[in-house]
Coordinates of C-alpha atoms in Angstrom, one line a residue:
X17 CA 0.0 0.0 0.0
X18 CA 1.3 3.4 -1.0
X19 CA 1.7 5.9 1.9
X20 CA 3.8 8.7 0.2
X21 CA 3.0 12.2 -1.1
X22 CA 2.1 13.4 -4.5
X23 CA 5.7 13.8 -5.8
X24 CA 6.4 10.2 -4.9
X25 CA 3.2 9.0 -6.4
X26 CA 4.0 10.7 -9.7
X27 CA 7.4 9.0 -9.7
X28 CA 5.8 5.6 -9.0
X29 CA 3.3 6.1 -11.8
X30 CA 6.0 7.1 -14.3
X31 CA 8.0 4.0 -13.4
X32 CA 4.9 1.7 -13.8
X33 CA 4.4 3.2 -17.2
X34 CA 8.0 2.5 -18.3
X35 CA 9.1 -0.8 -16.9
X36 CA 11.9 -1.3 -19.4
X37 CA 15.7 -1.5 -19.1
X38 CA 17.2 0.6 -21.8
X39 CA 20.8 -0.6 -21.7
X40 CA 21.7 -2.7 -24.7
X41 CA 25.5 -2.8 -24.8
X42 CA 26.1 -5.9 -22.6
X43 CA 25.5 -7.7 -19.3
X44 CA 22.8 -9.8 -20.8
X45 CA 23.2 -12.8 -18.5
X46 CA 20.9 -12.7 -15.5
X47 CA 23.1 -14.9 -13.4
X48 CA 25.9 -12.4 -13.9
X49 CA 23.7 -9.4 -13.0
X50 CA 22.5 -11.2 -9.8
X51 CA 26.1 -12.0 -8.9
X52 CA 26.7 -8.3 -8.1
X53 CA 24.8 -8.9 -4.9
X54 CA 27.6 -11.3 -3.6
X55 CA 29.9 -8.3 -3.1
X56 CA 27.6 -7.3 -0.3
X57 CA 27.3 -10.6 1.6
X58 CA 29.5 -9.1 4.4
X59 CA 29.6 -5.4 3.4
X60 CA 26.8 -2.8 3.8
X61 CA 28.2 -0.9 0.7
X62 CA 31.0 -0.9 -1.8
X63 CA 32.6 1.4 -4.4
X64 CA 31.6 0.7 -8.0
X65 CA 35.3 -0.1 -8.7
X66 CA 35.2 -2.8 -6.0
X67 CA 32.0 -4.3 -7.6
X68 CA 33.7 -4.3 -11.0
X69 CA 36.8 -6.0 -9.5
X70 CA 34.6 -8.7 -8.1
X71 CA 33.0 -9.2 -11.5
X72 CA 36.4 -9.3 -13.2
X73 CA 37.6 -12.0 -10.7
X74 CA 34.7 -14.2 -11.8
X75 CA 34.9 -13.4 -15.5
X76 CA 36.2 -16.0 -17.9
X77 CA 35.6 -14.0 -21.0
X78 CA 38.2 -11.1 -20.5
X79 CA 35.4 -8.6 -20.7
X80 CA 36.1 -4.9 -21.1
X81 CA 35.9 -2.4 -18.2
X82 CA 32.9 -0.8 -19.9
X83 CA 31.1 -4.1 -20.3
X84 CA 31.6 -5.0 -16.6
X85 CA 30.4 -1.5 -15.6
X86 CA 27.3 -2.1 -17.6
X87 CA 26.4 -5.0 -15.3
X88 CA 26.1 -2.7 -12.4
X89 CA 23.8 -0.5 -14.5
X90 CA 21.5 -3.4 -15.0
X91 CA 21.6 -4.2 -11.3
X92 CA 20.6 -0.6 -10.5
X93 CA 17.8 -0.7 -13.1
X94 CA 16.4 -3.8 -11.5
X95 CA 16.5 -1.9 -8.1
X96 CA 18.8 -4.5 -6.6
X97 CA 21.4 -1.9 -5.7
X98 CA 21.4 1.9 -5.4
X99 CA 23.8 4.8 -5.3
X100 CA 24.4 5.9 -1.7
X101 CA 27.2 8.4 -2.3
X102 CA 26.5 12.1 -2.9
X103 CA 26.4 13.4 -6.4
X104 CA 29.6 15.3 -6.0
X105 CA 31.5 12.4 -4.6
X106 CA 34.6 11.4 -6.7
X107 CA 33.9 7.7 -6.4
X108 CA 30.4 6.2 -6.7
X109 CA 29.4 4.1 -3.7
X110 CA 26.7 1.4 -4.1
X111 CA 24.5 -0.6 -1.6
X112 CA 21.8 -3.2 -1.9
X113 CA 18.1 -2.2 -1.7
X114 CA 15.7 -4.1 0.5
X115 CA 14.8 -6.2 -2.6
X116 CA 18.5 -6.7 -3.3
X117 CA 19.2 -7.9 0.3
X118 CA 16.1 -10.2 0.2
X119 CA 17.1 -11.7 -3.1
X120 CA 20.6 -12.3 -1.8
X121 CA 19.1 -14.2 1.1
X122 CA 17.0 -16.3 -1.3
X123 CA 20.1 -16.9 -3.5
X124 CA 21.8 -18.7 -0.6
X125 CA 19.0 -20.9 0.4
X126 CA 19.6 -23.7 -2.1
X127 CA 15.9 -23.6 -3.1
X128 CA 16.2 -23.0 -6.8
X129 CA 12.5 -22.9 -7.5
X130 CA 11.8 -20.2 -4.9
X131 CA 14.8 -18.2 -6.0
X132 CA 13.5 -18.4 -9.6
X133 CA 10.1 -17.3 -8.6
X134 CA 11.5 -14.3 -6.6
X135 CA 14.0 -13.4 -9.3
X136 CA 11.2 -13.4 -11.9
X137 CA 9.2 -10.9 -10.0
X138 CA 12.3 -8.7 -9.6
X139 CA 13.0 -8.8 -13.3
X140 CA 9.3 -8.1 -14.2
X141 CA 9.1 -5.1 -11.9
X142 CA 12.0 -3.6 -13.8
X143 CA 11.4 -4.9 -17.3
X144 CA 7.8 -6.2 -17.8
X145 CA 7.2 -3.9 -20.8
X146 CA 10.1 -5.4 -22.8
X147 CA 10.0 -8.9 -21.5
X148 CA 6.3 -9.6 -21.9
X149 CA 6.1 -9.3 -25.7
X150 CA 9.0 -11.8 -26.0
X151 CA 7.1 -14.2 -23.7
X152 CA 3.8 -13.7 -25.6
X153 CA 5.4 -14.1 -29.1
X154 CA 4.5 -17.5 -30.5
X155 CA 6.0 -17.2 -34.0
X156 CA 9.4 -18.3 -35.4
X157 CA 12.2 -17.7 -32.9
X158 CA 15.4 -15.8 -33.8
X159 CA 13.8 -14.1 -36.8
X160 CA 12.8 -10.7 -38.1
X161 CA 9.2 -11.6 -37.2
X162 CA 10.1 -11.5 -33.5
X163 CA 11.6 -8.0 -33.9
X164 CA 8.6 -6.8 -35.9
X165 CA 6.3 -8.2 -33.2
X166 CA 8.3 -6.4 -30.5
X167 CA 8.1 -3.1 -32.3
X168 CA 4.3 -3.4 -32.9
X169 CA 3.7 -4.3 -29.2
X170 CA 5.7 -1.2 -28.0
X171 CA 4.0 1.1 -30.5
X172 CA 0.5 0.0 -29.5
X173 CA 1.3 -0.1 -25.8
X174 CA 2.8 3.4 -25.8
X175 CA -0.1 4.9 -27.8
X176 CA -2.6 3.4 -25.4
X177 CA -0.8 4.7 -22.4
X178 CA -0.4 8.2 -23.7
X179 CA -4.1 8.4 -24.5
X180 CA -4.9 7.1 -21.0
X181 CA -2.5 9.6 -19.4
X182 CA -4.0 12.5 -21.2
X183 CA -7.5 11.4 -20.1
X184 CA -6.5 10.6 -16.5
X185 CA -4.5 13.8 -15.9
X186 CA -6.0 16.6 -18.1
X187 CA -4.1 19.4 -16.3
X188 CA -1.1 20.2 -18.5
X189 CA 1.3 21.1 -15.7
X190 CA 0.7 17.9 -13.8
X191 CA 0.8 15.8 -17.0
X192 CA 4.1 17.3 -18.1
X193 CA 5.7 16.6 -14.7
X194 CA 5.0 12.9 -15.2
X195 CA 5.9 12.9 -18.9
X196 CA 9.4 14.2 -18.0
X197 CA 9.9 11.0 -16.0
X198 CA 8.9 8.5 -18.7
X199 CA 11.7 7.3 -20.9
X200 CA 9.7 6.8 -24.1
X201 CA 7.9 10.2 -24.0
X202 CA 9.1 13.6 -24.9
X203 CA 7.5 16.9 -24.2
X204 CA 5.9 18.6 -27.2
X205 CA 7.7 21.7 -28.4
X206 CA 5.6 24.8 -28.5
X207 CA 2.3 25.8 -26.9
X208 CA -0.3 23.1 -27.5
X209 CA 2.1 20.7 -29.1
X210 CA 1.4 17.0 -28.6
X211 CA 3.8 14.9 -26.6
X212 CA 6.0 12.7 -28.8
X213 CA 6.1 8.9 -28.5
X214 CA 9.4 7.3 -29.3
X215 CA 9.1 3.9 -31.2
X216 CA 11.9 1.4 -31.0
X217 CA 13.9 1.0 -34.2
X218 CA 14.5 -2.4 -35.7
X219 CA 18.1 -2.3 -34.5
X220 CA 16.9 -1.5 -31.0
X221 CA 14.4 -4.3 -31.1
X222 CA 17.1 -6.8 -32.1
X223 CA 19.3 -5.7 -29.2
X224 CA 16.5 -6.1 -26.7
X225 CA 14.7 -9.1 -28.0
X226 CA 17.6 -11.5 -28.5
X227 CA 19.1 -11.4 -24.9
X228 CA 15.7 -11.5 -23.3
X229 CA 15.1 -14.9 -24.9
X230 CA 18.0 -16.1 -22.7
X231 CA 16.4 -14.4 -19.7
X232 CA 13.1 -16.3 -20.2
X233 CA 15.0 -19.6 -20.3
X234 CA 17.0 -18.8 -17.2
X235 CA 13.8 -17.9 -15.4
X236 CA 12.1 -21.1 -16.5
X237 CA 9.4 -19.4 -18.6
X238 CA 10.6 -21.0 -21.8
X239 CA 12.2 -24.4 -22.1
X240 CA 15.3 -25.5 -24.1
X241 CA 13.1 -25.7 -27.2
X242 CA 11.9 -22.1 -26.6
X243 CA 8.4 -23.3 -25.8
X244 CA 6.4 -21.5 -23.0
X245 CA 6.4 -23.6 -19.8
X246 CA 3.7 -24.0 -17.2
X247 CA 5.5 -21.4 -15.2
X248 CA 5.5 -19.0 -18.2
X249 CA 1.8 -19.5 -18.7
X250 CA 1.2 -18.7 -15.0
X251 CA 3.2 -15.5 -15.4
X252 CA 1.2 -14.5 -18.5
X253 CA -2.1 -15.2 -16.7
X254 CA -1.1 -13.0 -13.8
X255 CA 0.5 -10.3 -15.8
X256 CA -2.0 -10.0 -18.7
X257 CA -5.5 -10.4 -17.2
X258 CA -8.6 -10.3 -19.3
X259 CA -8.3 -6.6 -20.1
X260 CA -7.4 -4.5 -23.2
X261 CA -4.9 -2.5 -21.1
X262 CA -1.6 -4.1 -20.1
X263 CA 0.6 -2.9 -17.3
X264 CA 2.2 -4.0 -14.1
X265 CA 0.8 -1.2 -12.0
X266 CA 2.4 1.0 -9.4
X267 CA 2.0 0.4 -5.6
X268 CA -1.7 0.1 -4.6
X269 CA -3.0 3.5 -3.7
X270 CA -0.9 5.6 -6.1
X271 CA -3.9 6.3 -8.3
X272 CA -5.9 7.4 -5.3
X273 CA -3.1 9.6 -4.1
X274 CA -3.0 11.3 -7.5
X275 CA -6.8 11.8 -7.2
X276 CA -7.5 10.1 -10.5
X277 CA -11.2 9.8 -11.2
X278 CA -12.5 6.4 -10.3
X279 CA -13.7 5.8 -13.9
X280 CA -10.2 6.1 -15.3
X281 CA -8.2 4.2 -12.8
X282 CA -6.6 1.1 -14.3
X283 CA -6.2 -0.9 -11.1
X284 CA -3.9 -3.9 -10.8
X285 CA -2.0 -6.1 -11.0
X286 CA -0.2 -3.8 -8.5
X287 CA 3.5 -3.9 -7.8
X288 CA 3.0 -4.8 -4.2
X289 CA 0.2 -7.4 -4.8
X290 CA 1.4 -9.1 -7.9
X291 CA 1.7 -12.8 -7.6
X292 CA 0.8 -16.0 -9.5
X293 CA -1.8 -17.4 -7.2
X294 CA -4.9 -15.6 -8.6
X295 CA -8.0 -17.7 -8.6
X296 CA -6.6 -20.2 -6.1
X297 CA -8.9 -21.0 -3.1
X298 CA -8.0 -19.3 0.2
X299 CA -6.0 -21.5 2.5
X300 CA -7.6 -22.8 5.6
X301 CA -6.2 -22.1 9.1
X302 CA -4.8 -25.7 9.2
X303 CA -3.1 -25.1 5.8
X304 CA -1.6 -21.9 7.1
X305 CA -0.3 -23.6 10.2
X306 CA 1.3 -26.3 8.1
X307 CA 3.7 -23.8 6.3
X308 CA 4.8 -21.8 9.3
X309 CA 7.8 -24.1 10.0
X310 CA 9.0 -23.8 6.4
X311 CA 8.7 -20.0 6.4
X312 CA 10.6 -19.8 9.7
X313 CA 13.4 -21.9 8.2
X314 CA 13.6 -19.6 5.2
X315 CA 13.9 -16.6 7.5
X316 CA 16.5 -18.2 9.7
X317 CA 18.7 -19.6 7.0
X318 CA 18.4 -16.5 4.8
X319 CA 19.0 -14.0 7.6
X320 CA 22.8 -13.9 7.5
X321 CA 22.7 -12.7 3.9
X322 CA 19.4 -10.8 3.9
X323 CA 20.2 -8.7 7.0
X324 CA 21.2 -5.1 6.6
X325 CA 24.7 -5.6 7.9
X326 CA 24.8 -2.2 9.6
X327 CA 21.7 -3.3 11.6
X328 CA 20.8 -6.8 12.8
X329 CA 17.5 -7.0 11.0
X330 CA 16.2 -8.2 7.6
X331 CA 13.3 -7.1 5.4
X332 CA 10.1 -9.1 5.6
X333 CA 10.2 -9.1 1.8
X334 CA 12.0 -12.4 2.0
X335 CA 9.3 -14.3 3.8
X336 CA 6.5 -12.5 2.0
X337 CA 7.9 -13.5 -1.4
X338 CA 8.3 -17.1 -0.1
X339 CA 4.6 -17.0 1.0
X340 CA 3.7 -15.9 -2.6
X341 CA 5.8 -18.7 -4.0
X342 CA 4.1 -21.3 -1.7
X343 CA 0.7 -19.9 -2.8
X344 CA 1.7 -20.6 -6.4
X345 CA 3.3 -24.0 -5.6
X346 CA 0.5 -25.3 -3.4
X347 CA -2.3 -23.8 -5.4
X348 CA -3.6 -22.2 -2.3
X349 CA -3.9 -18.5 -1.6
X350 CA -2.0 -17.7 1.7
X351 CA -2.8 -14.0 2.6
X352 CA 0.7 -12.8 3.6
X353 CA -0.6 -10.4 6.2
X354 CA -2.5 -13.1 8.0
X355 CA 0.4 -15.6 7.7
X356 CA 3.0 -13.2 8.9
X357 CA 0.9 -12.2 11.9
X358 CA 0.4 -15.8 12.8
X359 CA 4.1 -16.6 12.2
X360 CA 5.3 -14.1 14.8
X361 CA 2.8 -15.3 17.3
X362 CA 3.8 -19.0 16.9
X363 CA 7.6 -18.3 16.5
X364 CA 8.0 -15.5 19.0
X365 CA 10.7 -17.4 20.8
X366 CA 12.8 -17.4 17.6
X367 CA 12.0 -14.3 15.6
X368 CA 10.8 -10.8 16.5
X369 CA 9.2 -8.2 14.3
X370 CA 10.0 -4.5 13.7
X371 CA 7.8 -1.9 12.2
X372 CA 8.5 -0.3 8.8
X373 CA 9.9 3.2 8.6
X374 CA 7.7 3.5 5.5
X375 CA 5.0 1.3 4.1
X376 CA 3.6 -1.8 5.8
X377 CA 6.3 -4.5 5.2
X378 CA 8.7 -4.0 8.0
X379 CA 11.7 -6.1 9.2
X380 CA 12.5 -9.1 11.4
X381 CA 15.4 -10.2 13.6
X382 CA 16.4 -13.5 15.1
X383 CA 16.3 -13.6 18.9
X384 CA 19.7 -13.0 20.4
X385 CA 20.4 -16.5 21.6
X386 CA 19.6 -17.9 18.2
X387 CA 21.2 -15.2 16.2
X388 CA 24.6 -16.0 17.8
X389 CA 24.9 -19.1 15.7
X390 CA 23.8 -17.4 12.5
X391 CA 26.2 -14.5 12.0

């Protein structure tokens, strides 16, 4: 649920309308991008040069400095890491986000299916607009048809979104503020001039479509024959509901904060409610009780990597995403708020909860006597 002000709401809406990673010069391998997080296993932050040195130490291809630097750009675009140094600092300092720390915890659990589920959500939050048309495409792979389909999808998507924006936010000053934050839109020049939609070129489509086929395979959405898997179909069902308008929306509550008229609000799937368990029956109390031990184990084993390092606590995003994963796996809807509340009641001797500084997610910490063995 979104709890910020108007400026933050405008930023969140712009991001939801432009979930695409624009970098095309390298760093196409997802495993390599995620490996950036390993630098922070025991460090709260690191200079960009230190991250690049880590990547070089694990590079078997003698990649250029520019190529390795591009990997950190991808990690930032996926909101796994962020810049924490000031703008005028001579060296750029990076640190993991809450999502980054949580994914690092999942990365070290040895539960490949859960990690893939979590990683898929992270990638979609950053790149759904570019990845979805590759997933939906059912024509000949590795062909010009794929690139043409990608371009057509983006052109139609952007025109629909621009029409919706103009209808939802008719005040020009407010509309222009959001347009400035959308990568594929340019302000119209001159009084009354229409905003300009940028359409990807065929060369751009080739650079984006080809590597993302590898991403789909890595995430298990397509198999080695490039056919859509059951997991891929579940993603499509959750991401592209029965609606003519496609988006992975902002945090729930952003549209209300911006005071959009109820008739024009697009609703979900929202960033903070997106999961693959839609339509599944709600779990019974007995079924909820049956997964509490598994969730606690995930929290305990993942804590040394998911914790903030500078503070002995970890984001609840880790167990929440595991609950979403279990909802998908078990074909039961486990409401995460209910499950988390029950978990801290049952496991209060092992784990304690901390309130969030912003939002409703919050943090957790292992009890001192248990934490001593999990540093």
